[in-house]
Amino acid sequence: TVGWSNHCNGQYIPNANKTAAGGYTQLTADCGNGSGVIIVSTHNPCEKIKTNFANTKFKQKVTDLDKPEVFDYDHEMGFAAGYPPSNTGVLGTQYPPMENAIGSHTVNLPPGNQYFGFMHTHNNESNGGVPIKIFSPADLAVFLTSCVVNADQSGDIADAYAMVITSEGNYMLNYTGATTNFNYNTTIKKSWNEWYIKQLLKIQNEDGSFDQDKVEKVFVRF
């Protein structure tokens, strides 16, 4: 299931998806909090999305990342979401930072199996090129092989999420499967990357830029 909120000047606008004609079409469901979802399973992720956005700490972390100056950094930033350490008296979701090395464009979850989610940025530039302002295959791999697995082992599998925050909009994945019995290995990772790059090159404009509505469609197909 894919859920997202598009925004303008820091303000969220209702569930909107740009059409090729420049207008907007409604997404499959409106979560009622300025976000919309495309539901590709029999489960409705709206309640989980609402729960996250009702959490003050979660909203503050999104605000910390959703800034023009952060998008202009030469490296990605983010926060992991983890269950509180056991037998410590600490309560609530913990959000350690995931800032990476200067000039890098990846973020990594901290060590440990308590991390069930993450949010991170995609920059406006990437080594002089134009980055893709939606999830990458690597983001999805971390989501499935770490967040979903950790949530299943340490909490509730339905807690697992991944979020990417960009100057073109914010996107969130929420896991709606029942098990971690999905097939993923290095061969699949290679085929994911090859397909993704091939499809993105098809929609790239002559000046190297991308139209976000086309990027969204490619990702949903992916």
PDB file of C-alpha atoms in Angstrom:
ATOM      1  CA  THR A   1       0.000   0.000   0.000  1.00  0.00           C
ATOM      2  CA  VAL A   2       1.282   3.436  -0.888  1.00  0.00           C
ATOM      3  CA  GLY A   3       0.176   6.543   0.974  1.00  0.00           C
ATOM      4  CA  TRP A   4       1.277  10.122   0.546  1.00  0.00           C
ATOM      5  CA  SER A   5       0.610  13.769   1.227  1.00  0.00           C
ATOM      6  CA  ASN A   6       1.575  16.384  -1.340  1.00  0.00           C
ATOM      7  CA  HIS A   7       2.372  19.801   0.075  1.00  0.00           C
ATOM      8  CA  CYS A   8       2.775  23.409  -0.983  1.00  0.00           C
ATOM      9  CA  ASN A   9       4.761  26.023   0.946  1.00  0.00           C
ATOM     10  CA  GLY A  10       4.865  23.756   3.965  1.00  0.00           C
ATOM     11  CA  GLN A  11       1.087  23.281   4.020  1.00  0.00           C
ATOM     12  CA  TYR A  12      -0.473  19.915   3.281  1.00  0.00           C
ATOM     13  CA  ILE A  13      -3.161  19.800   0.615  1.00  0.00           C
ATOM     14  CA  PRO A  14      -5.844  17.088   0.467  1.00  0.00           C
ATOM     15  CA  ASN A  15      -5.128  13.744  -1.148  1.00  0.00           C
ATOM     16  CA  ALA A  16      -4.145  14.860  -4.596  1.00  0.00           C
ATOM     17  CA  ASN A  17      -2.366  13.180  -7.479  1.00  0.00           C
ATOM     18  CA  LYS A  18      -1.262  15.194 -10.476  1.00  0.00           C
ATOM     19  CA  THR A  19      -2.581  14.054 -13.819  1.00  0.00           C
ATOM     20  CA  ALA A  20      -0.751  14.300 -17.132  1.00  0.00           C
ATOM     21  CA  ALA A  21      -2.994  17.243 -17.998  1.00  0.00           C
ATOM     22  CA  GLY A  22      -1.812  19.111 -14.923  1.00  0.00           C
ATOM     23  CA  GLY A  23      -5.004  18.623 -12.924  1.00  0.00           C
ATOM     24  CA  TYR A  24      -5.654  16.407  -9.942  1.00  0.00           C
ATOM     25  CA  THR A  25      -7.413  13.107  -9.429  1.00  0.00           C
ATOM     26  CA  GLN A  26      -8.482  11.759  -6.065  1.00  0.00           C
ATOM     27  CA  LEU A  27      -6.571   8.827  -4.663  1.00  0.00           C
ATOM     28  CA  THR A  28      -8.375   5.650  -3.661  1.00  0.00           C
ATOM     29  CA  ALA A  29      -9.015   6.692  -0.068  1.00  0.00           C
ATOM     30  CA  ASP A  30      -8.847   9.861   2.003  1.00  0.00           C
ATOM     31  CA  CYS A  31      -7.394   9.333   5.465  1.00  0.00           C
ATOM     32  CA  GLY A  32      -8.994  12.578   6.607  1.00  0.00           C
ATOM     33  CA  ASN A  33      -5.751  14.196   7.727  1.00  0.00           C
ATOM     34  CA  GLY A  34      -4.518  15.744   4.502  1.00  0.00           C
ATOM     35  CA  SER A  35      -3.131  12.493   3.149  1.00  0.00           C
ATOM     36  CA  GLY A  36      -4.406   9.998   0.628  1.00  0.00           C
ATOM     37  CA  VAL A  37      -3.619   6.393  -0.144  1.00  0.00           C
ATOM     38  CA  ILE A  38      -3.680   4.039  -3.058  1.00  0.00           C
ATOM     39  CA  ILE A  39      -4.827   0.715  -1.627  1.00  0.00           C
ATOM     40  CA  VAL A  40      -3.405  -2.330  -3.382  1.00  0.00           C
ATOM     41  CA  SER A  41      -4.372  -4.877  -0.744  1.00  0.00           C
ATOM     42  CA  THR A  42      -7.494  -5.829   1.170  1.00  0.00           C
ATOM     43  CA  HIS A  43      -6.283  -3.938   4.244  1.00  0.00           C
ATOM     44  CA  ASN A  44      -6.848  -0.239   4.870  1.00  0.00           C
ATOM     45  CA  PRO A  45      -3.704   1.494   6.196  1.00  0.00           C
ATOM     46  CA  CYS A  46      -5.470   4.754   7.065  1.00  0.00           C
ATOM     47  CA  GLU A  47      -5.660   4.005  10.794  1.00  0.00           C
ATOM     48  CA  LYS A  48      -1.918   3.356  11.047  1.00  0.00           C
ATOM     49  CA  ILE A  49      -1.162   6.503   9.057  1.00  0.00           C
ATOM     50  CA  LYS A  50      -3.502   8.528  11.275  1.00  0.00           C
ATOM     51  CA  THR A  51      -1.847   7.109  14.389  1.00  0.00           C
ATOM     52  CA  ASN A  52       1.585   8.187  13.208  1.00  0.00           C
ATOM     53  CA  PHE A  53       0.478  11.708  12.306  1.00  0.00           C
ATOM     54  CA  ALA A  54      -1.338  12.037  15.638  1.00  0.00           C
ATOM     55  CA  ASN A  55       1.960  11.442  17.427  1.00  0.00           C
ATOM     56  CA  THR A  56       3.639  14.723  18.384  1.00  0.00           C
ATOM     57  CA  LYS A  57       7.165  13.305  18.181  1.00  0.00           C
ATOM     58  CA  PHE A  58       6.520  11.820  14.740  1.00  0.00           C
ATOM     59  CA  LYS A  59       5.125  15.099  13.413  1.00  0.00           C
ATOM     60  CA  GLN A  60       8.096  17.025  14.824  1.00  0.00           C
ATOM     61  CA  LYS A  61      10.586  14.710  13.103  1.00  0.00           C
ATOM     62  CA  VAL A  62       8.751  15.189   9.795  1.00  0.00           C
ATOM     63  CA  THR A  63       8.860  18.963  10.332  1.00  0.00           C
ATOM     64  CA  ASP A  64      12.593  18.813  11.082  1.00  0.00           C
ATOM     65  CA  LEU A  65      13.227  17.177   7.699  1.00  0.00           C
ATOM     66  CA  ASP A  66      10.614  18.910   5.561  1.00  0.00           C
ATOM     67  CA  LYS A  67      12.565  22.142   5.017  1.00  0.00           C
ATOM     68  CA  PRO A  68      14.074  23.728   1.875  1.00  0.00           C
ATOM     69  CA  GLU A  69      17.485  24.028   3.535  1.00  0.00           C
ATOM     70  CA  VAL A  70      17.494  20.288   4.318  1.00  0.00           C
ATOM     71  CA  PHE A  71      16.656  19.406   0.704  1.00  0.00           C
ATOM     72  CA  ASP A  72      19.632  21.532  -0.382  1.00  0.00           C
ATOM     73  CA  TYR A  73      22.133  19.568   1.743  1.00  0.00           C
ATOM     74  CA  ASP A  74      24.656  17.428  -0.111  1.00  0.00           C
ATOM     75  CA  HIS A  75      23.667  14.383   1.942  1.00  0.00           C
ATOM     76  CA  GLU A  76      20.490  12.687   3.065  1.00  0.00           C
ATOM     77  CA  MET A  77      19.125  12.908   6.594  1.00  0.00           C
ATOM     78  CA  GLY A  78      16.578  10.861   8.468  1.00  0.00           C
ATOM     79  CA  PHE A  79      15.271   9.311  11.660  1.00  0.00           C
ATOM     80  CA  ALA A  80      14.725   5.679  12.545  1.00  0.00           C
ATOM     81  CA  ALA A  81      11.642   4.623  14.511  1.00  0.00           C
ATOM     82  CA  GLY A  82      12.259   2.043  17.185  1.00  0.00           C
ATOM     83  CA  TYR A  83      10.495   0.324  20.029  1.00  0.00           C
ATOM     84  CA  PRO A  84      11.751   1.455  23.466  1.00  0.00           C
ATOM     85  CA  PRO A  85      14.554  -0.657  24.948  1.00  0.00           C
ATOM     86  CA  SER A  86      13.235  -3.338  27.244  1.00  0.00           C
ATOM     87  CA  ASN A  87      13.777  -3.177  31.008  1.00  0.00           C
ATOM     88  CA  THR A  88      14.838   0.470  30.910  1.00  0.00           C
ATOM     89  CA  GLY A  89      11.651   2.272  31.863  1.00  0.00           C
ATOM     90  CA  VAL A  90      11.813   4.216  28.582  1.00  0.00           C
ATOM     91  CA  LEU A  91       8.397   4.613  26.978  1.00  0.00           C
ATOM     92  CA  GLY A  92       7.194   5.439  23.486  1.00  0.00           C
ATOM     93  CA  THR A  93       8.768   5.234  20.047  1.00  0.00           C
ATOM     94  CA  GLN A  94      12.395   6.310  19.893  1.00  0.00           C
ATOM     95  CA  TYR A  95      13.673   8.377  16.933  1.00  0.00           C
ATOM     96  CA  PRO A  96      17.487   8.259  16.681  1.00  0.00           C
ATOM     97  CA  PRO A  97      18.975  10.298  13.815  1.00  0.00           C
ATOM     98  CA  MET A  98      20.148   8.665  10.588  1.00  0.00           C
ATOM     99  CA  GLU A  99      22.276  11.483   9.180  1.00  0.00           C
ATOM    100  CA  ASN A 100      24.965  10.087   6.933  1.00  0.00           C
ATOM    101  CA  ALA A 101      28.381  11.193   5.729  1.00  0.00           C
ATOM    102  CA  ILE A 102      28.810  14.448   3.826  1.00  0.00           C
ATOM    103  CA  GLY A 103      28.354  13.850   0.109  1.00  0.00           C
ATOM    104  CA  SER A 104      26.609  10.497   0.565  1.00  0.00           C
ATOM    105  CA  HIS A 105      23.076   9.775  -0.554  1.00  0.00           C
ATOM    106  CA  THR A 106      22.086   6.857   1.605  1.00  0.00           C
ATOM    107  CA  VAL A 107      21.009   6.520   5.218  1.00  0.00           C
ATOM    108  CA  ASN A 108      21.260   3.373   7.319  1.00  0.00           C
ATOM    109  CA  LEU A 109      19.205   2.054  10.202  1.00  0.00           C
ATOM    110  CA  PRO A 110      21.081   1.909  13.519  1.00  0.00           C
ATOM    111  CA  PRO A 111      22.130  -1.567  14.666  1.00  0.00           C
ATOM    112  CA  GLY A 112      19.524  -3.562  16.551  1.00  0.00           C
ATOM    113  CA  ASN A 113      16.240  -5.315  15.818  1.00  0.00           C
ATOM    114  CA  GLN A 114      13.960  -2.749  17.481  1.00  0.00           C
ATOM    115  CA  TYR A 115      13.707  -0.454  14.437  1.00  0.00           C
ATOM    116  CA  PHE A 116      10.390  -0.898  12.645  1.00  0.00           C
ATOM    117  CA  GLY A 117      10.308   2.263  10.538  1.00  0.00           C
ATOM    118  CA  PHE A 118      12.250   5.176   9.153  1.00  0.00           C
ATOM    119  CA  MET A 119      11.821   8.549   7.480  1.00  0.00           C
ATOM    120  CA  HIS A 120      14.473  10.191   5.328  1.00  0.00           C
ATOM    121  CA  THR A 121      15.048  12.886   2.719  1.00  0.00           C
ATOM    122  CA  HIS A 122      15.936  12.802  -0.944  1.00  0.00           C
ATOM    123  CA  ASN A 123      17.964  15.833  -1.918  1.00  0.00           C
ATOM    124  CA  ASN A 124      17.426  18.350  -4.701  1.00  0.00           C
ATOM    125  CA  GLU A 125      20.779  17.372  -6.213  1.00  0.00           C
ATOM    126  CA  SER A 126      22.783  14.178  -6.123  1.00  0.00           C
ATOM    127  CA  ASN A 127      26.443  14.331  -7.155  1.00  0.00           C
ATOM    128  CA  GLY A 128      25.547  16.945  -9.746  1.00  0.00           C
ATOM    129  CA  GLY A 129      22.618  14.936 -11.075  1.00  0.00           C
ATOM    130  CA  VAL A 130      18.867  14.933 -10.597  1.00  0.00           C
ATOM    131  CA  PRO A 131      17.704  12.575  -7.831  1.00  0.00           C
ATOM    132  CA  ILE A 132      14.475  10.600  -7.911  1.00  0.00           C
ATOM    133  CA  LYS A 133      12.125  12.142  -5.387  1.00  0.00           C
ATOM    134  CA  ILE A 134      10.348   8.978  -4.323  1.00  0.00           C
ATOM    135  CA  PHE A 135      11.468   5.652  -2.873  1.00  0.00           C
ATOM    136  CA  SER A 136      14.398   3.834  -4.436  1.00  0.00           C
ATOM    137  CA  PRO A 137      14.649   0.039  -4.733  1.00  0.00           C
ATOM    138  CA  ALA A 138      17.168   0.184  -1.862  1.00  0.00           C
ATOM    139  CA  ASP A 139      14.612   1.999   0.312  1.00  0.00           C
ATOM    140  CA  LEU A 140      12.066  -0.721  -0.362  1.00  0.00           C
ATOM    141  CA  ALA A 141      14.635  -3.439   0.386  1.00  0.00           C
ATOM    142  CA  VAL A 142      15.428  -1.907   3.794  1.00  0.00           C
ATOM    143  CA  PHE A 143      11.710  -1.539   4.479  1.00  0.00           C
ATOM    144  CA  LEU A 144      11.017  -5.221   3.775  1.00  0.00           C
ATOM    145  CA  THR A 145      14.145  -6.925   5.076  1.00  0.00           C
ATOM    146  CA  SER A 146      14.664  -4.786   8.183  1.00  0.00           C
ATOM    147  CA  CYS A 147      11.573  -2.799   9.207  1.00  0.00           C
ATOM    148  CA  VAL A 148       8.978  -5.464   8.470  1.00  0.00           C
ATOM    149  CA  VAL A 149      11.093  -8.256   9.945  1.00  0.00           C
ATOM    150  CA  ASN A 150      11.908  -6.227  13.073  1.00  0.00           C
ATOM    151  CA  ALA A 151       8.278  -5.213  13.568  1.00  0.00           C
ATOM    152  CA  ASP A 152       7.201  -8.845  13.285  1.00  0.00           C
ATOM    153  CA  GLN A 153       9.817 -10.014  15.796  1.00  0.00           C
ATOM    154  CA  SER A 154       9.726  -7.159  18.289  1.00  0.00           C
ATOM    155  CA  GLY A 155       6.230  -5.658  18.093  1.00  0.00           C
ATOM    156  CA  ASP A 156       3.383  -5.655  15.585  1.00  0.00           C
ATOM    157  CA  ILE A 157       4.093  -6.345  11.910  1.00  0.00           C
ATOM    158  CA  ALA A 158       1.519  -3.683  10.964  1.00  0.00           C
ATOM    159  CA  ASP A 159       3.746  -1.028  12.584  1.00  0.00           C
ATOM    160  CA  ALA A 160       6.328  -1.270   9.785  1.00  0.00           C
ATOM    161  CA  TYR A 161       6.652   1.833   7.632  1.00  0.00           C
ATOM    162  CA  ALA A 162       9.056   3.812   5.480  1.00  0.00           C
ATOM    163  CA  MET A 163       8.780   7.475   4.546  1.00  0.00           C
ATOM    164  CA  VAL A 164      10.643   9.663   2.078  1.00  0.00           C
ATOM    165  CA  ILE A 165      10.439  13.460   2.358  1.00  0.00           C
ATOM    166  CA  THR A 166      11.211  15.573  -0.713  1.00  0.00           C
ATOM    167  CA  SER A 167      10.646  19.012  -2.161  1.00  0.00           C
ATOM    168  CA  GLU A 168       8.038  17.444  -4.492  1.00  0.00           C
ATOM    169  CA  GLY A 169       6.003  15.723  -1.794  1.00  0.00           C
ATOM    170  CA  ASN A 170       6.145  13.221   1.044  1.00  0.00           C
ATOM    171  CA  TYR A 171       5.488   9.521   0.531  1.00  0.00           C
ATOM    172  CA  MET A 172       4.853   6.755   3.030  1.00  0.00           C
ATOM    173  CA  LEU A 173       4.741   2.968   2.790  1.00  0.00           C
ATOM    174  CA  ASN A 174       2.808   1.020   5.416  1.00  0.00           C
ATOM    175  CA  TYR A 175       3.070  -2.764   5.543  1.00  0.00           C
ATOM    176  CA  THR A 176      -0.254  -4.601   5.241  1.00  0.00           C
ATOM    177  CA  GLY A 177       0.963  -8.168   4.764  1.00  0.00           C
ATOM    178  CA  ALA A 178       0.486 -10.951   7.269  1.00  0.00           C
ATOM    179  CA  THR A 179       3.953 -12.547   7.248  1.00  0.00           C
ATOM    180  CA  THR A 180       7.588 -11.867   6.382  1.00  0.00           C
ATOM    181  CA  ASN A 181       7.589 -14.744   3.913  1.00  0.00           C
ATOM    182  CA  PHE A 182       8.448 -12.610   0.886  1.00  0.00           C
ATOM    183  CA  ASN A 183      11.100 -13.555  -1.644  1.00  0.00           C
ATOM    184  CA  TYR A 184      14.088 -11.214  -1.776  1.00  0.00           C
ATOM    185  CA  ASN A 185      17.739 -11.862  -2.582  1.00  0.00           C
ATOM    186  CA  THR A 186      20.678 -10.290  -4.439  1.00  0.00           C
ATOM    187  CA  THR A 187      19.374 -11.499  -7.802  1.00  0.00           C
ATOM    188  CA  ILE A 188      16.035  -9.804  -7.210  1.00  0.00           C
ATOM    189  CA  LYS A 189      17.812  -6.649  -6.009  1.00  0.00           C
ATOM    190  CA  LYS A 190      19.761  -6.537  -9.279  1.00  0.00           C
ATOM    191  CA  SER A 191      16.613  -7.004 -11.381  1.00  0.00           C
ATOM    192  CA  TRP A 192      14.786  -4.311  -9.363  1.00  0.00           C
ATOM    193  CA  ASN A 193      17.528  -1.785 -10.045  1.00  0.00           C
ATOM    194  CA  GLU A 194      17.741  -2.635 -13.742  1.00  0.00           C
ATOM    195  CA  TRP A 195      13.965  -2.304 -14.219  1.00  0.00           C
ATOM    196  CA  TYR A 196      13.771   0.902 -12.203  1.00  0.00           C
ATOM    197  CA  ILE A 197      16.574   2.660 -14.061  1.00  0.00           C
ATOM    198  CA  LYS A 198      15.226   1.548 -17.448  1.00  0.00           C
ATOM    199  CA  GLN A 199      11.743   2.886 -16.712  1.00  0.00           C
ATOM    200  CA  LEU A 200      12.991   6.178 -15.276  1.00  0.00           C
ATOM    201  CA  LEU A 201      15.174   6.827 -18.312  1.00  0.00           C
ATOM    202  CA  LYS A 202      12.042   6.495 -20.444  1.00  0.00           C
ATOM    203  CA  ILE A 203      10.339   9.372 -18.631  1.00  0.00           C
ATOM    204  CA  GLN A 204      13.357  11.644 -18.137  1.00  0.00           C
ATOM    205  CA  ASN A 205      13.041  15.024 -19.827  1.00  0.00           C
ATOM    206  CA  GLU A 206      15.681  16.326 -22.236  1.00  0.00           C
ATOM    207  CA  ASP A 207      17.067  18.674 -19.583  1.00  0.00           C
ATOM    208  CA  GLY A 208      17.520  15.751 -17.187  1.00  0.00           C
ATOM    209  CA  SER A 209      14.536  16.624 -15.005  1.00  0.00           C
ATOM    210  CA  PHE A 210      11.534  14.459 -14.159  1.00  0.00           C
ATOM    211  CA  ASP A 211       7.816  15.200 -13.970  1.00  0.00           C
ATOM    212  CA  GLN A 212       6.710  14.053 -10.523  1.00  0.00           C
ATOM    213  CA  ASP A 213       3.394  12.617 -11.679  1.00  0.00           C
ATOM    214  CA  LYS A 214       5.293  10.305 -14.038  1.00  0.00           C
ATOM    215  CA  VAL A 215       7.724   9.334 -11.274  1.00  0.00           C
ATOM    216  CA  GLU A 216       4.782   8.425  -9.055  1.00  0.00           C
ATOM    217  CA  LYS A 217       3.276   6.197 -11.747  1.00  0.00           C
ATOM    218  CA  VAL A 218       6.581   4.386 -12.291  1.00  0.00           C
ATOM    219  CA  PHE A 219       6.942   3.735  -8.580  1.00  0.00           C
ATOM    220  CA  VAL A 220       3.418   2.351  -8.214  1.00  0.00           C
ATOM    221  CA  ARG A 221       4.122   0.026 -11.153  1.00  0.00           C
ATOM    222  CA  PHE A 222       7.386  -0.967  -9.449  1.00  0.00           C
TER     223      PHE A 222
END
